[in-house]
mmCIF file of C-alpha atoms in Angstrom:
data_model
loop_
_atom_site.group_PDB
_atom_site.id
_atom_site.type_symbol
_atom_site.label_atom_id
_atom_site.label_comp_id
_atom_site.label_asym_id
_atom_site.label_seq_id
_atom_site.Cartn_x
_atom_site.Cartn_y
_atom_site.Cartn_z
ATOM 1 C CA MET A 1 100.389 -66.436 -27.129
ATOM 2 C CA VAL A 2 100.616 -63.922 -29.991
ATOM 3 C CA MET A 3 97.633 -61.742 -31.000
ATOM 4 C CA LEU A 4 97.333 -60.135 -34.438
ATOM 5 C CA LEU A 5 95.311 -56.936 -34.752
ATOM 6 C CA GLY A 6 94.686 -54.728 -37.760
ATOM 7 C CA GLN A 7 92.102 -53.462 -40.209
ATOM 8 C CA TYR A 8 90.545 -55.961 -42.596
ATOM 9 C CA SER A 9 92.731 -57.361 -45.382
ATOM 10 C CA THR A 10 96.081 -56.319 -43.857
ATOM 11 C CA GLY A 11 97.290 -59.923 -44.058
ATOM 12 C CA LYS A 12 96.699 -61.248 -40.491
ATOM 13 C CA THR A 13 95.541 -64.730 -41.511
ATOM 14 C CA THR A 14 98.184 -64.886 -44.292
ATOM 15 C CA PHE A 15 100.847 -63.963 -41.707
ATOM 16 C CA ILE A 16 99.919 -66.986 -39.531
ATOM 17 C CA LYS A 17 99.766 -69.194 -42.635
ATOM 18 C CA HIS A 18 103.226 -67.921 -43.689
ATOM 19 C CA LEU A 19 104.741 -68.829 -40.292
ATOM 20 C CA LEU A 20 103.091 -72.270 -40.217
ATOM 21 C CA LYS A 21 103.952 -72.850 -43.928
ATOM 22 C CA ARG A 22 100.427 -74.253 -44.367
ATOM 23 C CA THR A 23 96.802 -73.267 -43.852
ATOM 24 C CA TYR A 24 94.910 -74.040 -40.645
ATOM 25 C CA PRO A 25 91.317 -75.337 -40.204
ATOM 26 C CA GLY A 26 88.750 -72.551 -40.670
ATOM 27 C CA ALA A 27 91.166 -70.061 -42.310
ATOM 28 C CA HIS A 28 89.581 -67.735 -44.882
ATOM 29 C CA ILE A 29 91.686 -65.323 -46.916
ATOM 30 C CA GLY A 30 90.398 -62.658 -49.311
ATOM 31 C CA PRO A 31 90.402 -58.922 -50.112
ATOM 32 C CA GLU A 32 87.066 -58.347 -48.343
ATOM 33 C CA PRO A 33 86.599 -58.672 -44.514
ATOM 34 C CA THR A 34 86.805 -62.491 -44.423
ATOM 35 C CA THR A 35 87.730 -63.407 -40.836
ATOM 36 C CA ASP A 36 84.513 -62.619 -38.963
ATOM 37 C CA ARG A 37 85.524 -64.218 -35.673
ATOM 38 C CA PHE A 38 88.299 -64.559 -33.107
ATOM 39 C CA VAL A 39 90.230 -67.719 -33.999
ATOM 40 C CA VAL A 40 92.767 -69.224 -31.594
ATOM 41 C CA VAL A 41 95.243 -71.382 -33.552
ATOM 42 C CA MET A 42 96.858 -73.889 -31.194
ATOM 43 C CA SER A 43 98.480 -77.311 -31.072
ATOM 44 C CA GLY A 44 96.249 -80.402 -31.010
ATOM 45 C CA PRO A 45 96.311 -84.129 -31.827
ATOM 46 C CA ASP A 46 94.373 -83.704 -35.097
ATOM 47 C CA GLU A 47 93.052 -80.982 -37.421
ATOM 48 C CA ARG A 48 89.707 -79.638 -36.219
ATOM 49 C CA SER A 49 87.722 -76.497 -35.387
ATOM 50 C CA ILE A 50 86.046 -76.294 -31.972
ATOM 51 C CA PRO A 51 83.142 -73.814 -31.522
ATOM 52 C CA GLY A 52 83.493 -71.029 -28.929
ATOM 53 C CA ASN A 53 80.893 -72.231 -26.416
ATOM 54 C CA THR A 54 82.638 -75.604 -26.204
ATOM 55 C CA VAL A 55 86.117 -74.049 -25.816
ATOM 56 C CA ALA A 56 84.961 -71.707 -23.025
ATOM 57 C CA VAL A 57 83.764 -74.569 -20.796
ATOM 58 C CA GLN A 58 86.767 -76.878 -21.331
ATOM 59 C CA ALA A 59 88.745 -77.040 -18.092
ATOM 60 C CA ASP A 60 92.070 -77.746 -19.841
ATOM 61 C CA MET A 61 91.818 -74.563 -21.990
ATOM 62 C CA PRO A 62 92.665 -71.071 -20.653
ATOM 63 C CA PHE A 63 89.521 -69.421 -22.080
ATOM 64 C CA ASN A 64 86.937 -69.811 -19.278
ATOM 65 C CA GLY A 65 87.102 -66.041 -18.604
ATOM 66 C CA LEU A 66 85.557 -65.330 -22.016
ATOM 67 C CA THR A 67 82.140 -66.562 -20.793
ATOM 68 C CA THR A 68 81.636 -63.071 -19.268
ATOM 69 C CA PHE A 69 81.246 -61.666 -22.817
ATOM 70 C CA GLY A 70 78.178 -63.853 -23.376
ATOM 71 C CA THR A 71 76.855 -66.007 -26.204
ATOM 72 C CA ALA A 72 76.944 -63.108 -28.692
ATOM 73 C CA PHE A 73 80.747 -63.228 -28.499
ATOM 74 C CA LEU A 74 81.169 -67.003 -28.084
ATOM 75 C CA SER A 75 79.301 -67.609 -31.344
ATOM 76 C CA LYS A 76 82.006 -65.463 -33.004
ATOM 77 C CA PHE A 77 84.871 -67.344 -31.347
ATOM 78 C CA GLU A 78 86.481 -70.648 -32.273
ATOM 79 C CA CYS A 79 89.590 -72.691 -31.627
ATOM 80 C CA SER A 80 91.489 -74.207 -34.526
ATOM 81 C CA GLN A 81 93.710 -77.158 -33.586
ATOM 82 C CA MET A 82 96.349 -78.953 -35.632
ATOM 83 C CA PRO A 83 99.591 -80.856 -35.005
ATOM 84 C CA HIS A 84 102.533 -78.530 -35.767
ATOM 85 C CA PRO A 85 105.998 -78.128 -34.151
ATOM 86 C CA LEU A 86 105.699 -74.298 -33.949
ATOM 87 C CA LEU A 87 102.266 -74.456 -32.278
ATOM 88 C CA GLU A 88 103.742 -76.564 -29.463
ATOM 89 C CA HIS A 89 105.516 -73.383 -28.316
ATOM 90 C CA VAL A 90 103.374 -70.520 -29.639
ATOM 91 C CA THR A 91 99.592 -70.032 -29.894
ATOM 92 C CA PHE A 92 98.216 -67.454 -32.370
ATOM 93 C CA VAL A 93 95.051 -65.364 -31.962
ATOM 94 C CA ASP A 94 93.609 -64.216 -35.300
ATOM 95 C CA THR A 95 91.094 -61.378 -34.888
ATOM 96 C CA PRO A 96 88.342 -59.960 -37.128
ATOM 97 C CA GLY A 97 89.496 -56.950 -39.163
ATOM 98 C CA VAL A 98 88.931 -53.661 -37.367
ATOM 99 C CA LEU A 99 86.300 -51.719 -39.303
ATOM 100 C CA SER A 100 86.675 -48.238 -40.775
ATOM 101 C CA GLY A 101 84.349 -45.528 -42.090
ATOM 102 C CA GLU A 102 80.582 -46.041 -41.949
ATOM 103 C CA LYS A 103 80.922 -49.774 -41.244
ATOM 104 C CA GLN A 104 82.160 -49.165 -37.701
ATOM 105 C CA ARG A 105 78.882 -47.437 -36.821
ATOM 106 C CA THR A 106 77.128 -50.767 -37.253
ATOM 107 C CA GLN A 107 77.803 -51.994 -33.748
ATOM 108 C CA ARG A 108 79.056 -55.528 -33.175
ATOM 109 C CA ALA A 109 76.854 -57.666 -30.977
ATOM 110 C CA TYR A 110 79.634 -57.955 -28.372
ATOM 111 C CA ASP A 111 82.208 -55.723 -26.681
ATOM 112 C CA PHE A 112 85.040 -55.877 -29.250
ATOM 113 C CA THR A 113 87.492 -53.669 -27.317
ATOM 114 C CA GLY A 114 86.723 -55.581 -24.088
ATOM 115 C CA VAL A 115 87.629 -58.871 -25.775
ATOM 116 C CA THR A 116 90.881 -57.493 -27.270
ATOM 117 C CA SER A 117 91.823 -56.081 -23.860
ATOM 118 C CA TRP A 118 91.142 -59.524 -22.234
ATOM 119 C CA PHE A 119 93.389 -61.243 -24.803
ATOM 120 C CA ALA A 120 96.049 -58.486 -24.469
ATOM 121 C CA ALA A 121 96.449 -59.306 -20.766
ATOM 122 C CA LYS A 122 96.991 -63.007 -21.600
ATOM 123 C CA CYS A 123 99.236 -62.506 -24.663
ATOM 124 C CA ASP A 124 103.025 -62.270 -24.720
ATOM 125 C CA LEU A 125 103.168 -60.299 -27.971
ATOM 126 C CA ILE A 126 100.649 -58.104 -29.827
ATOM 127 C CA LEU A 127 101.258 -57.443 -33.519
ATOM 128 C CA LEU A 128 99.496 -54.416 -35.062
ATOM 129 C CA LEU A 129 99.405 -54.986 -38.823
ATOM 130 C CA PHE A 130 99.151 -52.143 -41.326
ATOM 131 C CA ASP A 131 98.910 -52.148 -45.109
ATOM 132 C CA PRO A 132 100.564 -49.344 -47.208
ATOM 133 C CA HIS A 133 97.125 -48.593 -48.695
ATOM 134 C CA LYS A 134 95.308 -48.495 -45.293
ATOM 135 C CA LEU A 135 97.213 -46.169 -42.995
ATOM 136 C CA ASP A 136 94.197 -44.394 -41.503
ATOM 137 C CA VAL A 137 93.605 -45.271 -37.857
ATOM 138 C CA SER A 138 89.801 -45.524 -37.623
ATOM 139 C CA ASP A 139 87.822 -44.721 -34.455
ATOM 140 C CA GLU A 140 87.337 -48.409 -33.689
ATOM 141 C CA PHE A 141 91.069 -49.111 -34.164
ATOM 142 C CA LYS A 142 91.854 -46.122 -31.910
ATOM 143 C CA ARG A 143 89.615 -47.589 -29.191
ATOM 144 C CA VAL A 144 91.330 -50.969 -29.600
ATOM 145 C CA ILE A 145 94.805 -49.389 -29.264
ATOM 146 C CA TYR A 146 93.664 -47.436 -26.164
ATOM 147 C CA SER A 147 92.430 -50.712 -24.643
ATOM 148 C CA LEU A 148 96.007 -52.050 -24.894
ATOM 149 C CA ARG A 149 97.248 -49.441 -22.383
ATOM 150 C CA GLY A 150 99.525 -51.027 -19.813
ATOM 151 C CA HIS A 151 100.750 -53.616 -22.334
ATOM 152 C CA ASP A 152 102.952 -51.247 -24.355
ATOM 153 C CA ASP A 153 105.977 -53.530 -23.919
ATOM 154 C CA LYS A 154 104.159 -56.276 -25.850
ATOM 155 C CA ILE A 155 103.177 -54.180 -28.900
ATOM 156 C CA ARG A 156 105.048 -54.514 -32.207
ATOM 157 C CA VAL A 157 103.934 -52.763 -35.412
ATOM 158 C CA VAL A 158 104.232 -54.522 -38.770
ATOM 159 C CA LEU A 159 103.965 -52.647 -42.101
ATOM 160 C CA ASN A 160 102.886 -55.603 -44.213
ATOM 161 C CA LYS A 161 102.592 -55.952 -48.023
ATOM 162 C CA SER A 162 105.457 -53.432 -48.400
ATOM 163 C CA ASP A 163 106.573 -54.875 -51.761
ATOM 164 C CA GLN A 164 103.401 -53.506 -53.401
ATOM 165 C CA ILE A 165 104.980 -50.029 -53.597
ATOM 166 C CA ASP A 166 108.401 -48.749 -54.708
ATOM 167 C CA THR A 167 111.183 -47.519 -52.392
ATOM 168 C CA GLN A 168 110.315 -43.818 -52.695
ATOM 169 C CA GLN A 169 106.642 -44.428 -51.848
ATOM 170 C CA LEU A 170 107.636 -46.798 -49.009
ATOM 171 C CA MET A 171 109.712 -44.022 -47.410
ATOM 172 C CA ARG A 172 106.686 -41.690 -47.483
ATOM 173 C CA VAL A 173 104.298 -44.397 -46.248
ATOM 174 C CA TYR A 174 106.649 -45.191 -43.333
ATOM 175 C CA GLY A 175 106.721 -41.507 -42.350
ATOM 176 C CA ALA A 176 102.921 -41.226 -42.576
ATOM 177 C CA LEU A 177 102.482 -44.364 -40.441
ATOM 178 C CA MET A 178 104.817 -43.038 -37.733
ATOM 179 C CA TRP A 179 102.910 -39.735 -37.726
ATOM 180 C CA SER A 180 99.456 -41.345 -37.357
ATOM 181 C CA LEU A 181 100.714 -43.796 -34.690
ATOM 182 C CA GLY A 182 102.339 -40.946 -32.740
ATOM 183 C CA LYS A 183 98.932 -39.263 -32.421
ATOM 184 C CA VAL A 184 97.249 -42.449 -31.167
ATOM 185 C CA LEU A 185 99.885 -44.001 -28.887
ATOM 186 C CA ASN A 186 100.670 -40.669 -27.129
ATOM 187 C CA THR A 187 104.224 -41.627 -26.175
ATOM 188 C CA PRO A 188 107.386 -39.574 -26.730
ATOM 189 C CA GLU A 189 109.289 -42.713 -27.799
ATOM 190 C CA VAL A 190 109.184 -43.999 -31.368
ATOM 191 C CA VAL A 191 107.461 -47.369 -31.719
ATOM 192 C CA ARG A 192 109.375 -50.172 -33.479
ATOM 193 C CA VAL A 193 107.961 -50.843 -36.962
ATOM 194 C CA TYR A 194 108.891 -53.975 -38.923
ATOM 195 C CA ILE A 195 108.705 -53.607 -42.697
ATOM 196 C CA GLY A 196 108.128 -56.656 -44.871
ATOM 197 C CA SER A 197 105.828 -58.773 -46.940
ATOM 198 C CA PHE A 198 104.752 -61.729 -44.857
ATOM 199 C CA ASN A 199 103.286 -64.147 -47.380
ATOM 200 C CA ASP A 200 104.413 -67.187 -49.387
ATOM 201 C CA LYS A 201 105.061 -65.274 -52.621
ATOM 202 C CA PRO A 202 108.617 -64.120 -53.460
ATOM 203 C CA VAL A 203 109.337 -60.409 -52.886
ATOM 204 C CA ASN A 204 108.265 -58.273 -55.858
ATOM 205 C CA ASP A 205 111.714 -57.104 -57.117
ATOM 206 C CA ASN A 206 110.213 -54.838 -59.810
ATOM 207 C CA ALA A 207 108.772 -52.521 -57.157
ATOM 208 C CA THR A 208 111.337 -52.775 -54.355
ATOM 209 C CA GLY A 209 114.669 -53.205 -56.187
ATOM 210 C CA PRO A 210 117.679 -55.022 -54.685
ATOM 211 C CA ILE A 211 117.983 -52.693 -51.638
ATOM 212 C CA GLY A 212 114.339 -53.273 -50.727
ATOM 213 C CA LYS A 213 114.708 -57.036 -50.925
ATOM 214 C CA GLU A 214 117.695 -57.004 -48.555
ATOM 215 C CA LEU A 215 115.844 -54.680 -46.140
ATOM 216 C CA PHE A 216 112.766 -56.941 -46.076
ATOM 217 C CA GLU A 217 114.868 -60.030 -45.360
ATOM 218 C CA LYS A 218 116.644 -58.328 -42.420
ATOM 219 C CA GLU A 219 113.360 -56.984 -41.008
ATOM 220 C CA GLN A 220 111.714 -60.412 -41.302
ATOM 221 C CA GLU A 221 114.646 -61.998 -39.468
ATOM 222 C CA ASP A 222 114.305 -59.406 -36.674
ATOM 223 C CA LEU A 223 110.588 -60.077 -36.266
ATOM 224 C CA LEU A 224 111.038 -63.854 -36.371
ATOM 225 C CA SER A 225 113.777 -63.669 -33.716
ATOM 226 C CA ASP A 226 111.301 -61.647 -31.580
ATOM 227 C CA LEU A 227 108.763 -64.455 -32.022
ATOM 228 C CA LYS A 228 111.366 -67.141 -31.243
ATOM 229 C CA ASP A 229 112.218 -65.390 -27.964
ATOM 230 C CA ILE A 230 108.638 -65.722 -26.676
ATOM 231 C CA PRO A 231 108.935 -69.309 -25.324
ATOM 232 C CA LYS A 232 112.261 -68.395 -23.642
ATOM 233 C CA LYS A 233 110.656 -65.422 -21.917
ATOM 234 C CA ALA A 234 107.397 -67.231 -21.053
ATOM 235 C CA CYS A 235 108.335 -67.857 -17.390
ATOM 236 C CA ASP A 236 109.478 -64.264 -16.881
ATOM 237 C CA CYS A 237 106.287 -62.990 -18.546
ATOM 238 C CA ARG A 238 104.106 -65.027 -16.178
ATOM 239 C CA ILE A 239 105.877 -63.645 -13.135
ATOM 240 C CA ASN A 240 105.698 -60.154 -14.652
ATOM 241 C CA GLU A 241 101.903 -60.471 -15.123
ATOM 242 C CA PHE A 242 101.528 -61.963 -11.633
ATOM 243 C CA VAL A 243 103.405 -59.041 -10.016
ATOM 244 C CA LYS A 244 101.362 -56.547 -12.103
ATOM 245 C CA ARG A 245 98.150 -58.252 -10.922
ATOM 246 C CA ALA A 246 99.267 -58.280 -7.256
ATOM 247 C CA ARG A 247 100.035 -54.550 -7.329
ATOM 248 C CA ALA A 248 96.652 -53.857 -8.982
ATOM 249 C CA VAL A 249 94.843 -55.901 -6.296
ATOM 250 C CA LYS A 250 96.594 -53.967 -3.522
ATOM 251 C CA ILE A 251 95.601 -50.599 -5.040
ATOM 252 C CA HIS A 252 92.041 -51.906 -5.538
ATOM 253 C CA ALA A 253 91.802 -52.860 -1.845
ATOM 254 C CA TYR A 254 92.955 -49.365 -0.778
ATOM 255 C CA ILE A 255 90.423 -47.656 -3.096
ATOM 256 C CA ILE A 256 87.485 -49.828 -2.005
ATOM 257 C CA SER A 257 88.179 -49.407 1.727
ATOM 258 C CA HIS A 258 88.603 -45.622 1.259
ATOM 259 C CA LEU A 259 85.194 -45.366 -0.494
ATOM 260 C CA LYS A 260 83.584 -47.426 2.296
ATOM 261 C CA LYS A 261 85.157 -45.141 4.952
ATOM 262 C CA GLU A 262 83.788 -41.985 3.241
ATOM 263 C CA MET A 263 80.175 -43.238 3.455
ATOM 264 C CA PRO A 264 77.942 -41.716 6.204
ATOM 265 C CA ALA A 265 76.633 -43.965 9.017
ATOM 266 C CA MET A 266 72.945 -43.129 8.591
ATOM 267 C CA MET A 267 71.513 -40.476 6.247
ATOM 268 C CA GLY A 268 72.249 -39.384 2.651
ATOM 269 C CA LYS A 269 74.030 -42.531 1.523
ATOM 270 C CA ALA A 270 72.858 -42.388 -2.120
ATOM 271 C CA LYS A 271 73.911 -38.708 -2.489
ATOM 272 C CA THR A 272 77.324 -39.321 -0.944
ATOM 273 C CA GLN A 273 77.897 -42.345 -3.172
ATOM 274 C CA GLN A 274 77.071 -40.322 -6.307
ATOM 275 C CA ARG A 275 79.364 -37.489 -5.155
ATOM 276 C CA LEU A 276 82.240 -39.954 -4.616
ATOM 277 C CA ILE A 277 81.749 -41.426 -8.105
ATOM 278 C CA ASN A 278 81.635 -37.949 -9.699
ATOM 279 C CA ASN A 279 84.829 -36.866 -7.906
ATOM 280 C CA LEU A 280 86.612 -40.201 -8.261
ATOM 281 C CA GLU A 281 89.832 -38.609 -9.524
ATOM 282 C CA ASP A 282 90.120 -36.545 -6.309
ATOM 283 C CA GLU A 283 89.419 -39.663 -4.217
ATOM 284 C CA PHE A 284 92.224 -41.497 -6.064
ATOM 285 C CA ALA A 285 94.559 -38.582 -5.245
ATOM 286 C CA LYS A 286 93.603 -38.795 -1.532
ATOM 287 C CA VAL A 287 94.339 -42.548 -1.447
ATOM 288 C CA GLN A 288 97.622 -41.960 -3.259
ATOM 289 C CA ARG A 289 98.763 -39.309 -0.765
ATOM 290 C CA GLU A 290 97.607 -41.228 2.310
ATOM 291 C CA PHE A 291 99.408 -44.477 1.479
ATOM 292 C CA HIS A 292 102.277 -43.049 -0.679
ATOM 293 C CA LEU A 293 101.311 -45.090 -3.735
ATOM 294 C CA PRO A 294 102.660 -44.589 -7.286
ATOM 295 C CA ARG A 295 100.177 -42.758 -9.562
ATOM 296 C CA GLY A 296 100.917 -45.122 -12.458
ATOM 297 C CA ASP A 297 99.450 -48.109 -10.570
ATOM 298 C CA PHE A 298 95.956 -46.616 -10.361
ATOM 299 C CA PRO A 299 93.237 -47.910 -12.739
ATOM 300 C CA ASN A 300 91.514 -45.944 -15.515
ATOM 301 C CA VAL A 301 89.147 -43.443 -13.820
ATOM 302 C CA GLU A 302 86.376 -43.549 -16.465
ATOM 303 C CA HIS A 303 86.258 -47.350 -16.540
ATOM 304 C CA PHE A 304 86.280 -47.509 -12.716
ATOM 305 C CA LYS A 305 83.349 -45.028 -12.562
ATOM 306 C CA GLU A 306 81.328 -47.239 -14.917
ATOM 307 C CA VAL A 307 81.929 -50.362 -12.834
ATOM 308 C CA LEU A 308 81.279 -48.627 -9.471
ATOM 309 C CA SER A 309 77.832 -47.376 -10.524
ATOM 310 C CA GLY A 310 76.489 -50.938 -10.220
ATOM 311 C CA TYR A 311 77.586 -51.423 -6.580
ATOM 312 C CA ASN A 312 76.520 -50.317 -3.110
ATOM 313 C CA PHE A 313 79.530 -48.758 -1.296
ATOM 314 C CA ASP A 314 78.036 -49.622 2.085
ATOM 315 C CA LYS A 315 78.514 -53.339 1.419
ATOM 316 C CA PHE A 316 82.262 -52.963 0.678
ATOM 317 C CA GLU A 317 84.820 -54.608 2.974
ATOM 318 C CA LYS A 318 87.080 -52.711 5.352
ATOM 319 C CA LEU A 319 90.828 -52.816 4.718
ATOM 320 C CA LYS A 320 92.660 -55.654 6.453
ATOM 321 C CA PRO A 321 96.239 -54.389 6.991
ATOM 322 C CA LYS A 322 97.480 -57.949 7.629
ATOM 323 C CA MET A 323 96.412 -59.012 4.130
ATOM 324 C CA VAL A 324 98.063 -55.977 2.496
ATOM 325 C CA GLN A 325 101.216 -56.754 4.480
ATOM 326 C CA ALA A 326 101.108 -60.322 3.149
ATOM 327 C CA VAL A 327 101.029 -58.982 -0.447
ATOM 328 C CA ASP A 328 103.945 -56.616 0.305
ATOM 329 C CA ASP A 329 105.984 -59.455 1.839
ATOM 330 C CA MET A 330 105.243 -61.656 -1.148
ATOM 331 C CA LEU A 331 106.462 -58.945 -3.575
ATOM 332 C CA ALA A 332 109.529 -58.106 -1.465
ATOM 333 C CA TYR A 333 110.698 -61.582 -0.402
ATOM 334 C CA ASP A 334 108.772 -64.535 -1.876
ATOM 335 C CA ILE A 335 108.973 -63.573 -5.568
ATOM 336 C CA PRO A 336 112.766 -62.818 -5.514
ATOM 337 C CA GLU A 337 113.295 -66.113 -3.629
ATOM 338 C CA LEU A 338 111.179 -67.970 -6.196
ATOM 339 C CA LEU A 339 113.184 -66.459 -9.056
ATOM 340 C CA LYS A 340 116.430 -67.769 -7.518
ATOM 341 C CA ASN A 341 115.163 -71.371 -7.572
ATOM 342 C CA PHE A 342 113.329 -71.009 -10.867
ATOM 343 C CA ARG A 343 115.439 -72.115 -13.793
ATOM 344 C CA ASN A 344 114.274 -71.267 -17.313
ATOM 345 C CA PRO A 345 113.253 -74.573 -19.009
ATOM 346 C CA TYR A 346 114.192 -73.212 -22.463
ATOM 347 C CA ASP A 347 117.831 -72.360 -21.563
#
């Protein structure tokens, strides 16, 4: 599954159309914010659009988890099916354009960053699309990029519509994009940026010149080879996500049992619970030291605080060492054994 994210009119829908060499049911393209919903483009026996509420309850579709975002989101979600050889291997997720300026203050009726983070966990590749004329990273886009934390290995940046400016301007635009991304991604490494013009029109030679045309073709080949590798890596990605999930569950069990243990037997339960939530970072540090756990495996403190406020710590379960041992054994022995027997079907 490949998700496309970007501000409105950066060419997300056109990008999918370019790869499929044809339009898909329910595709709208235009200079204004046209895609107003999350559209999953996948393989199907005939061309049709299925509304979100129907998709979320279908047992043979992997979207049941989206019901937690409620009807407000499901009415802005649809599945577009069509028979196509590429869609048999890759599914695309087209997203509404991220808003900028005053428009982002008009809140969406659903949790936009929550939905993108849900899809990010399921996707194999996340493409962030930029346009040479829209390099500003708005507050909403910043929140979306922060919600992709932990999936950095899946992110690729595409500077689309690059043939609209000449080579000198492109060099400056590329530098400006790297600068603004550096401030948002907060990593010392440089993110990989693909430069190109992903649409059905021929490259505008007047602006780019012969060097630009050659550069675009090489960059497009690189990005397409990245996309072609997805089905080959699908099995490895599933195991990777499974191991990530297992480690997260183990840490979660340690945190929950620690919070339960800190609660008093009789008096002052509400006060103690509030104190634990307020000092959650210190509690995480205690758990980390006690069980010698890696700091990078712990969840986001602010998000965890939000979720904890709706629960009663007294009702939490105690830690069952046998179960934790079972997870450790699975990670140490069962998964490596499984990988030995598991041949890649695409080789």
